[in-house]
Coordinates of C-alpha atoms in Angstrom, one line a residue:
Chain M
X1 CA 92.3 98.2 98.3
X2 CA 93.1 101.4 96.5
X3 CA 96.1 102.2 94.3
X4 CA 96.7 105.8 93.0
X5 CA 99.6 106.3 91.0
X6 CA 101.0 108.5 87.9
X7 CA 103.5 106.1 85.8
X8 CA 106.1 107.7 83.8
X9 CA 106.9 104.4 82.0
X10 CA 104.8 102.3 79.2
X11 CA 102.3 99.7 81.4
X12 CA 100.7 96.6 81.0
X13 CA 96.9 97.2 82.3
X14 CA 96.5 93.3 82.5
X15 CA 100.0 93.3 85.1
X16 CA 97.9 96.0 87.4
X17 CA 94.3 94.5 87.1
X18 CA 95.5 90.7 88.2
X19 CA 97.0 91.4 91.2
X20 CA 93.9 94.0 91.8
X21 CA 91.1 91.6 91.3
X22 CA 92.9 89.4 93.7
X23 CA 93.3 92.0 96.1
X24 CA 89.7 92.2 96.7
X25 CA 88.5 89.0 97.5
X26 CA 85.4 88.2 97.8
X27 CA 84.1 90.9 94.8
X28 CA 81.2 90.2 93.0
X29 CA 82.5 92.5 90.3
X30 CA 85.4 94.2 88.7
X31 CA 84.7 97.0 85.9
X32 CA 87.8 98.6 84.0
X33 CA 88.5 101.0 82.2
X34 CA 91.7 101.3 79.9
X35 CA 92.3 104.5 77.0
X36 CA 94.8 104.4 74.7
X37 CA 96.9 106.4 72.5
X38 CA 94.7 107.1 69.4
X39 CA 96.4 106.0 66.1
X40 CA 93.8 106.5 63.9
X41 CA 94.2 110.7 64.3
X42 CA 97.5 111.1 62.8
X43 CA 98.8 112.2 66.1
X44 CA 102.8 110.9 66.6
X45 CA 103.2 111.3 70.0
X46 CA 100.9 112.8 73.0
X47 CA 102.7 114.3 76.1
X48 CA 101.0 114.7 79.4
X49 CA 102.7 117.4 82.1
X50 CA 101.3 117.5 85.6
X51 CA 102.1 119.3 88.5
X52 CA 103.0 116.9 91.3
X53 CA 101.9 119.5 94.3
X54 CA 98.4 119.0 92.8
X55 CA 97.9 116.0 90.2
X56 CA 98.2 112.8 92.5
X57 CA 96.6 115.0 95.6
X58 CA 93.6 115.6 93.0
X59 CA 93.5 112.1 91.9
X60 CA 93.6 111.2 96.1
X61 CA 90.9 113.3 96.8
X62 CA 89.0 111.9 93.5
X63 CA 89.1 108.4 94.8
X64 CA 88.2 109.7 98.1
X65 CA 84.7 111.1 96.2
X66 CA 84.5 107.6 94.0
X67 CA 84.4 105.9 97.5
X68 CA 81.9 108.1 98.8
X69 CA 79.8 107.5 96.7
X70 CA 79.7 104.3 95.7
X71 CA 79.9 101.0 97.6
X72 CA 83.5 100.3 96.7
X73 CA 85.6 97.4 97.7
X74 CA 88.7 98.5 95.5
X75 CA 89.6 101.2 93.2
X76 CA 92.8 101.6 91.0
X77 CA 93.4 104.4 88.7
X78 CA 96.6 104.7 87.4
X79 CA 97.9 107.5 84.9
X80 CA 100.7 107.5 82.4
X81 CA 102.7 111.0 82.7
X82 CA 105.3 111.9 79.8
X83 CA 105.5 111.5 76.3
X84 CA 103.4 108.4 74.9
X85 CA 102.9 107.2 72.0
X86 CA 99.9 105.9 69.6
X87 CA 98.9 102.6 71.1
X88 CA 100.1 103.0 74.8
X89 CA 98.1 103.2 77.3
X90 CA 97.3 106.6 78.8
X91 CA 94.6 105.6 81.8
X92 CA 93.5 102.6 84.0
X93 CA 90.8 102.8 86.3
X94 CA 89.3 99.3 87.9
X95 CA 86.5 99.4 90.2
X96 CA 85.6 96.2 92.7
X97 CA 82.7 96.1 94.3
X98 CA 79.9 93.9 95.3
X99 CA 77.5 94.9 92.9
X100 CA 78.0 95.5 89.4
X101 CA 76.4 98.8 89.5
X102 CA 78.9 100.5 92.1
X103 CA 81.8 99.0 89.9
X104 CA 80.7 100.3 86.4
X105 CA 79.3 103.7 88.0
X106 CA 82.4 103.8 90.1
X107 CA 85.0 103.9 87.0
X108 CA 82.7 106.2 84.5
X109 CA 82.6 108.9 87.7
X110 CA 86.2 108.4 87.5
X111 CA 86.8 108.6 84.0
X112 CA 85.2 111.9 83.3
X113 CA 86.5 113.8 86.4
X114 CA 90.1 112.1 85.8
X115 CA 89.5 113.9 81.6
X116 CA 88.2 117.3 83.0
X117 CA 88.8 117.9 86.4
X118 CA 92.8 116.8 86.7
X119 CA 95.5 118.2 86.5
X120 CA 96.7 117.1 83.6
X121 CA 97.9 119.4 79.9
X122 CA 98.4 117.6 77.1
X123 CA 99.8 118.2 73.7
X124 CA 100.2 116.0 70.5
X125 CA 102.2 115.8 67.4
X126 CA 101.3 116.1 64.2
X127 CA 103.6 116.3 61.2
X128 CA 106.8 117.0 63.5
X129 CA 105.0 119.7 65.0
X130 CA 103.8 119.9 69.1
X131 CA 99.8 121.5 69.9
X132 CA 98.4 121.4 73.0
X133 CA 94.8 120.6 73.2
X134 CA 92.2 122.6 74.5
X135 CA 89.0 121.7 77.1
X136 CA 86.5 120.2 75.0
X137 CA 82.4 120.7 75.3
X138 CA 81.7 117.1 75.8
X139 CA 84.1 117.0 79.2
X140 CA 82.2 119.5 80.7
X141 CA 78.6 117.7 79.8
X142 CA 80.3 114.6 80.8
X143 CA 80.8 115.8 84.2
X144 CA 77.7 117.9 84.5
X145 CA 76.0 114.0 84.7
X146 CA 76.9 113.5 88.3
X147 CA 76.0 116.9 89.5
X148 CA 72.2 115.9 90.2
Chain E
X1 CA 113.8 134.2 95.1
X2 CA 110.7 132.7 94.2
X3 CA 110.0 130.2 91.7
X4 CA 107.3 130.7 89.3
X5 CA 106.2 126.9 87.1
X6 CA 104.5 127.1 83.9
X7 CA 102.3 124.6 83.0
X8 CA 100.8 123.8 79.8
X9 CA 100.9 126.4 77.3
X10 CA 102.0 129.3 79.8
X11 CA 105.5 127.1 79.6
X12 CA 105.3 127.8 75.4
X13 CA 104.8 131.4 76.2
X14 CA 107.2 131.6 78.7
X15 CA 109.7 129.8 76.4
X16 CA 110.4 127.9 79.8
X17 CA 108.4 125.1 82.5
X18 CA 110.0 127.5 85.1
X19 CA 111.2 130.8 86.0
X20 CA 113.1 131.8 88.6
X21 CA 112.7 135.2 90.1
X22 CA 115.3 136.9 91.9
X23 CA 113.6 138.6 94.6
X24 CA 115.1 140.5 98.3
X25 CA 113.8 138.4 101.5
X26 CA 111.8 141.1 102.2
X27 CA 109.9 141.9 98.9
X28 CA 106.1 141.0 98.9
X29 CA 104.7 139.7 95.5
X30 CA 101.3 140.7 94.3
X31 CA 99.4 140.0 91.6
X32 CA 100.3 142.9 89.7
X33 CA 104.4 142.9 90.9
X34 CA 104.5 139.1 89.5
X35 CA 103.2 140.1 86.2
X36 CA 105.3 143.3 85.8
X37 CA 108.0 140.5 86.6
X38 CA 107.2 138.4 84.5
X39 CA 107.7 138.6 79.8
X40 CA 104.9 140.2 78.8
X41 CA 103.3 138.1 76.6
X42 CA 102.8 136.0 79.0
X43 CA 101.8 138.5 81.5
X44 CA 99.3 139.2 79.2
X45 CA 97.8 135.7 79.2
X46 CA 97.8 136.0 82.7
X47 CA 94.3 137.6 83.2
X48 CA 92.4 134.7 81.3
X49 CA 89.8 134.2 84.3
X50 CA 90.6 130.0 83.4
X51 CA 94.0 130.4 84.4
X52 CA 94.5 129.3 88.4
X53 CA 97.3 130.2 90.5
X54 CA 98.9 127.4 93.5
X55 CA 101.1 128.9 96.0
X56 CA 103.7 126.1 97.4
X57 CA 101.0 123.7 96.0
X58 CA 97.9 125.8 97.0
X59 CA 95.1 126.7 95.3
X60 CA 94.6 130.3 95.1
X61 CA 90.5 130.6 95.3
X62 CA 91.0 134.3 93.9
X63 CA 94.4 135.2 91.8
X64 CA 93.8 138.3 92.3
X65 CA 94.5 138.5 95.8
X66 CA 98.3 136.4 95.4
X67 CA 100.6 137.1 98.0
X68 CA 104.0 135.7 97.9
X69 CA 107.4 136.3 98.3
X70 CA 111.3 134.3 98.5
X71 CA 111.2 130.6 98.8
X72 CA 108.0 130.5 97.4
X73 CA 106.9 128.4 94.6
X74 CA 103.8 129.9 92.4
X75 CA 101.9 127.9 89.7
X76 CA 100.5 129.5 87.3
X77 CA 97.9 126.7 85.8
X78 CA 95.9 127.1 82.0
X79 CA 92.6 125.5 82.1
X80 CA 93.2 121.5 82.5
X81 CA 92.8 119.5 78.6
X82 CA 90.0 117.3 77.8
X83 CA 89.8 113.6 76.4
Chain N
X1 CA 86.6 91.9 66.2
X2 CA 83.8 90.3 67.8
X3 CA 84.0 87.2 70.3
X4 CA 80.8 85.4 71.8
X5 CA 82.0 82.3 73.8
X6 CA 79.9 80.0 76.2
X7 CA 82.4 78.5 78.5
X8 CA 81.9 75.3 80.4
X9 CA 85.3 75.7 82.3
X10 CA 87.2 78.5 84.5
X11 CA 89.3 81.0 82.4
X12 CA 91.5 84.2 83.5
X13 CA 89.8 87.5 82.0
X14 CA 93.2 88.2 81.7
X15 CA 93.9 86.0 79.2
X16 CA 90.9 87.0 77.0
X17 CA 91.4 90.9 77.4
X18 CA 95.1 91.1 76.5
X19 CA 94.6 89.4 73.3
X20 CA 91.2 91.6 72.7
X21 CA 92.9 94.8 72.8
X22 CA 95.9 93.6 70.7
X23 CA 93.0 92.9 68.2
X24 CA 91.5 96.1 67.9
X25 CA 94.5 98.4 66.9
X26 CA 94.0 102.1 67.0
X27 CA 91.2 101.5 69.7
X28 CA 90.8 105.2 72.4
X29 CA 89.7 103.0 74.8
X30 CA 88.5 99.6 76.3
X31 CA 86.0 98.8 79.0
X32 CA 85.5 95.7 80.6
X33 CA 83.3 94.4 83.4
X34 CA 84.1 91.4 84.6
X35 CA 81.6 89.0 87.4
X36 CA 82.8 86.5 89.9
X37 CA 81.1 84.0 91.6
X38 CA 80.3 86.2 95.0
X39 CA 81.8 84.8 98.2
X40 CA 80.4 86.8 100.7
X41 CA 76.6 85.3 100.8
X42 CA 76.9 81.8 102.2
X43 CA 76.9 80.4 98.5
X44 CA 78.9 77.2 97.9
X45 CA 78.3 76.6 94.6
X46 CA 76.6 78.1 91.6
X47 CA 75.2 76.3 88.9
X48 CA 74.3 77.9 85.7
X49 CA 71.8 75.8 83.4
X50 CA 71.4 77.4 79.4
X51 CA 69.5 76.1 76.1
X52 CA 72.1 75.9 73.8
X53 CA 69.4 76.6 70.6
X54 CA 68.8 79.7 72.4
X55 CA 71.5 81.0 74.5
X56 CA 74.3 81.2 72.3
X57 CA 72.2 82.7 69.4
X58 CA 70.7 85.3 72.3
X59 CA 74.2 86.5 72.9
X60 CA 74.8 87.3 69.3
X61 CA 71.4 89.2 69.2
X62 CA 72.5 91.6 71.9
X63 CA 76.2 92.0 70.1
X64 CA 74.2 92.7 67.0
X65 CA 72.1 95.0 68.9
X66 CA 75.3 96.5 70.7
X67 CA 76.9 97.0 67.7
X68 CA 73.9 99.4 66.2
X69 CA 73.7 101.1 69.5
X70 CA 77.0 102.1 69.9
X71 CA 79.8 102.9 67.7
X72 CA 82.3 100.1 68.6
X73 CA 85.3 98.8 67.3
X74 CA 85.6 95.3 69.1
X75 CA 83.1 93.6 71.4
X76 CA 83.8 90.5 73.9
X77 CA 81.6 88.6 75.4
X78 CA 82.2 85.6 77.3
X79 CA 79.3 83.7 79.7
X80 CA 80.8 80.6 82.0
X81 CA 78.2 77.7 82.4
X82 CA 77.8 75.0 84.7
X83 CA 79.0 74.5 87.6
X84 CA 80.7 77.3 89.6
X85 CA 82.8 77.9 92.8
X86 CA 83.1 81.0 94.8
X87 CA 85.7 83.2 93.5
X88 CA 85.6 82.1 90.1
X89 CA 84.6 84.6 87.3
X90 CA 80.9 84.2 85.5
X91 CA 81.1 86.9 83.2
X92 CA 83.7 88.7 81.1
X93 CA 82.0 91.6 78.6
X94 CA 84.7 93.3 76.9
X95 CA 83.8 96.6 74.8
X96 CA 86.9 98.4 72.7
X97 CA 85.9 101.8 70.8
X98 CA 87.2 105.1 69.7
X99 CA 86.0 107.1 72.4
X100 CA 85.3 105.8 76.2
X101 CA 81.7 106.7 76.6
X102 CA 80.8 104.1 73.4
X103 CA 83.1 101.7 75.0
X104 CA 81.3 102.3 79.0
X105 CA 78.1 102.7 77.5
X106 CA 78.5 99.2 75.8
X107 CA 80.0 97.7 78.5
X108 CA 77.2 98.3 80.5
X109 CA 74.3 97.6 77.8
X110 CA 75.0 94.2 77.5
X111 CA 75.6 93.2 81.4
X112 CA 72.5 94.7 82.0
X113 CA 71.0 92.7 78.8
X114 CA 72.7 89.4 79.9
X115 CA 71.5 89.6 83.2
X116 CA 68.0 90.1 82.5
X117 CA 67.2 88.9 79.3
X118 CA 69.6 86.0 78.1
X119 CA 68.7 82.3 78.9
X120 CA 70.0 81.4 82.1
X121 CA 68.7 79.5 84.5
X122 CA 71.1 79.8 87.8
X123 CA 70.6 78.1 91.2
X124 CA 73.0 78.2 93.9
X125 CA 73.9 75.6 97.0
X126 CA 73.2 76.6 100.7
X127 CA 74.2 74.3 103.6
X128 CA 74.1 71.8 101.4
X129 CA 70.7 72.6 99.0
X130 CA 70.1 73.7 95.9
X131 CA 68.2 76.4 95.3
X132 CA 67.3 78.5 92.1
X133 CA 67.1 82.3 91.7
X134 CA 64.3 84.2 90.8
X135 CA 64.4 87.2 88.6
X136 CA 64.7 90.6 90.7
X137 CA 63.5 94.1 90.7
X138 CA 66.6 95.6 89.9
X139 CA 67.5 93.8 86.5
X140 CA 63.8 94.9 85.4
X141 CA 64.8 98.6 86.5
X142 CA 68.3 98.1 84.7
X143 CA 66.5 97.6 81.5
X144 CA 64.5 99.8 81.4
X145 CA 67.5 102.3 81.1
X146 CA 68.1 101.5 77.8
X147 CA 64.2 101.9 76.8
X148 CA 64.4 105.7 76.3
Chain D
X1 CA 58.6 60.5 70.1
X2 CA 58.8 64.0 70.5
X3 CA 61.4 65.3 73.4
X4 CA 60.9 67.5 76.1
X5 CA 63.5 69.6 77.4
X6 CA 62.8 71.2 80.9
X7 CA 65.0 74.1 82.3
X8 CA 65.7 75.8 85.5
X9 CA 63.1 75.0 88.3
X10 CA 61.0 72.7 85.9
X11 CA 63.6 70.0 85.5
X12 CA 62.9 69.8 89.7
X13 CA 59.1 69.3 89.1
X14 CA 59.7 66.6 86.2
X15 CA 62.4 65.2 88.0
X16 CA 64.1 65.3 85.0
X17 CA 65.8 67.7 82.4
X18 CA 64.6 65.4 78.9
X19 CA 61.1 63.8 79.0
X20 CA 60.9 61.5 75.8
X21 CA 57.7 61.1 74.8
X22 CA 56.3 58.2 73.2
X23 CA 54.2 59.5 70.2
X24 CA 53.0 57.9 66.9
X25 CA 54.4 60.1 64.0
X26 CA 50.3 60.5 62.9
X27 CA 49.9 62.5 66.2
X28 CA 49.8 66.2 66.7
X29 CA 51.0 67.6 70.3
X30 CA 48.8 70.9 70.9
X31 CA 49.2 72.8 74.3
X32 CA 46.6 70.8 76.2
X33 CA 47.7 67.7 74.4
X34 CA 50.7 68.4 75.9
X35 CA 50.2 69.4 78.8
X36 CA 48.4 65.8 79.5
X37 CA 50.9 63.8 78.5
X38 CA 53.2 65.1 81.1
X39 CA 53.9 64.9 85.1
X40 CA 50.4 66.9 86.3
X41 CA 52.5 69.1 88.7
X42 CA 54.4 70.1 86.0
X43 CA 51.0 70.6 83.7
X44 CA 49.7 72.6 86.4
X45 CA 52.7 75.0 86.6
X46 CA 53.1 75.3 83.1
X47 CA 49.9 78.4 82.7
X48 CA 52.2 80.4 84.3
X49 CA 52.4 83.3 81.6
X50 CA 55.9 83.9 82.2
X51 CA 56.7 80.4 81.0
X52 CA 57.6 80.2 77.7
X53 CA 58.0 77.5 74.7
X54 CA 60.0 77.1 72.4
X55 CA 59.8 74.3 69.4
X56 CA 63.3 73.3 67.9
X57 CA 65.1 76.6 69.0
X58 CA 62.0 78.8 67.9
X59 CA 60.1 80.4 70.6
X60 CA 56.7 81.2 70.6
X61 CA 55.1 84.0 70.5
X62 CA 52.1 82.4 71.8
X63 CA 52.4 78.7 73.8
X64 CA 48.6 78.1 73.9
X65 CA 49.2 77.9 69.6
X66 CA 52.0 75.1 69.9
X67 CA 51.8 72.8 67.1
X68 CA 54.5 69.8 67.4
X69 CA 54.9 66.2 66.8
X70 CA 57.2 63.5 66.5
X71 CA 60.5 64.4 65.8
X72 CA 60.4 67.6 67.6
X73 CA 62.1 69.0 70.8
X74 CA 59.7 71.2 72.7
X75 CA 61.4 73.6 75.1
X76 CA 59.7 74.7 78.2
X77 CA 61.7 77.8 79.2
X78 CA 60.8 79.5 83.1
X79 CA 62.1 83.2 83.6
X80 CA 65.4 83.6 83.5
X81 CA 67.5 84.4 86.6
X82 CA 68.4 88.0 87.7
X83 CA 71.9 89.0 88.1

């Protein structure tokens, strides 16, 4: 079962990972991953822009590498688009598989490809006023992890 | 004409998420005819080697070498933001 | 916000995570890995045998130890007992942080933790017979993970 | 009496998952003390090393040092299960 969508409305993770789990039956494990708006960073609002020619192909061909790789029974990532703000949810990836393992591995590969690798710009507000937010180091050794 | 979408900063610079470009059926865009079109501040951003180029959705592997001309939609893409 | 339940009934992960993540405002991000009973093995039923005097306590260790590990904001972590059906979750670990790699990282810690080094005692029914599970390889080589 | 509580595979060899047993309050249970007073296929499988004992909710460090009497609950504790 795989589900690949960008959302330009709020979401509930627990309305997508219910009918997931039971979409998959006979799983031995679900892992999930949800990130939030931060509201501890005095940010007012985040916007995410994508390019719809290349952000949900990317996130496609992503799941295509997730299932490659891992002995998948189900994978949903889902990905607000828009502007959010502190406290929504930005992200929601669930993994089922037989084995834990596959599920947890499954949604971390996701996680820090999905941060670094699509195509997604984002920009916050601070004190009324819009910044868009740059690569960061950590990404790129997130995502140097799977390269062995 | 040609469409050319900004994304990310590039649409700050531009002061616009896209911009049109009139352009005769038979004109051939380059690399260095887009930028002349283009404002030149943001021409000038143009040569950051992290900036990508799509053609109608494409990934250019070498900007450089763009060829495109009316009816044709060109991204022009700023290095993707982290977590 | 920390939650360490031994459960004797079925419950809906659902209806533990919602109300986690409302409890941990101004979270970046929550994991969660959540176990069912697997349906795919010939298992009928699962039966999961603890020691109250050391179980429960054990659970709080490795929250305690989760806690000094990783930098997290909320941890969750809910282990059925008894008797168990096919289908039916086991296992609900919950992690809710600032960043997602604290949250993963956490996520995973403790499942591998539980698995291997909580007290449980499982057996599981076969045409008909009960029979208990050994320890395996792969918990031992999960563990040792974290030993670095 | 002192009370025995058996878990996982060892409640099958005692047939049981409590054994009371009778004990004046003047007597001491040590490890081989104990070990008599119980089912001898459960005795026997009890030098496993990766058994281990615990005495009211304390393990120990070292079962061949139990000290117990009446009054306590003395936990004989196989490997746990893998995942």
């Amino acid at each position: 079962m795989r589900d690949i969508r960008l959302l330009d409305r709020v979401f509930m993770p627990g309305m997508l990972i219910g009918p997931f789990t039971n979409a998959n039956p006979g799983l031995g494990g679900v892992s999930t991953f949800v990130g939030e708006v931060r509201s501890d960073t005095g940010v007012e609002a985040l916007e995410l822009t994508h390019y719809e020619p290349l952000t949900l192909p990317g996130m496609h061909q992503l799941a295509d590498r997730a299932f490659a790789r891992f002995d998948l029974m189900g994978l949903l990532m889902v990905h607000r688009v828009g502007l959010m703000h502190p406290g929504e949810p930005i992200v929601c990836v669930s993994a089922a598989a037989l084995h834990r393992r596959d599920a947890i591995n499954a949604v971390d590969f996701c996680m820090d490809h999905l941060k670094s690798a699509a195509w997604f710009w984002k920009r916050e507000k601070r004190d009324g006023e819009w910044h868009w937010i740059e690569p960061r180091e950590q990404d790129h050794s997130d995502l140097s992890r799977w390269q062995a | 004409m040609a469409l050319v979408v900004l994304l990310g900063k590039l649409a700050d610079l531009a002061g616009a998420s896209t911009l049109p470009l009139p352009l005769p059926m038979s004109v051939e865009l380059n690399w260095e005819t887009l930028k002349a079109a283009l404002p030149p501040a943001l021409a000038e951003a143009l040569d950051d080697p992290r900036i990508r180029v799509a053609v109608n959705g494409a990934l250019l592997p070498n900007k450089s070498k763009l060829q495109a001309g009316a009816g044709d939609e060109i991204a022009l893409l700023p290095p993707v933001s982290g977590g």
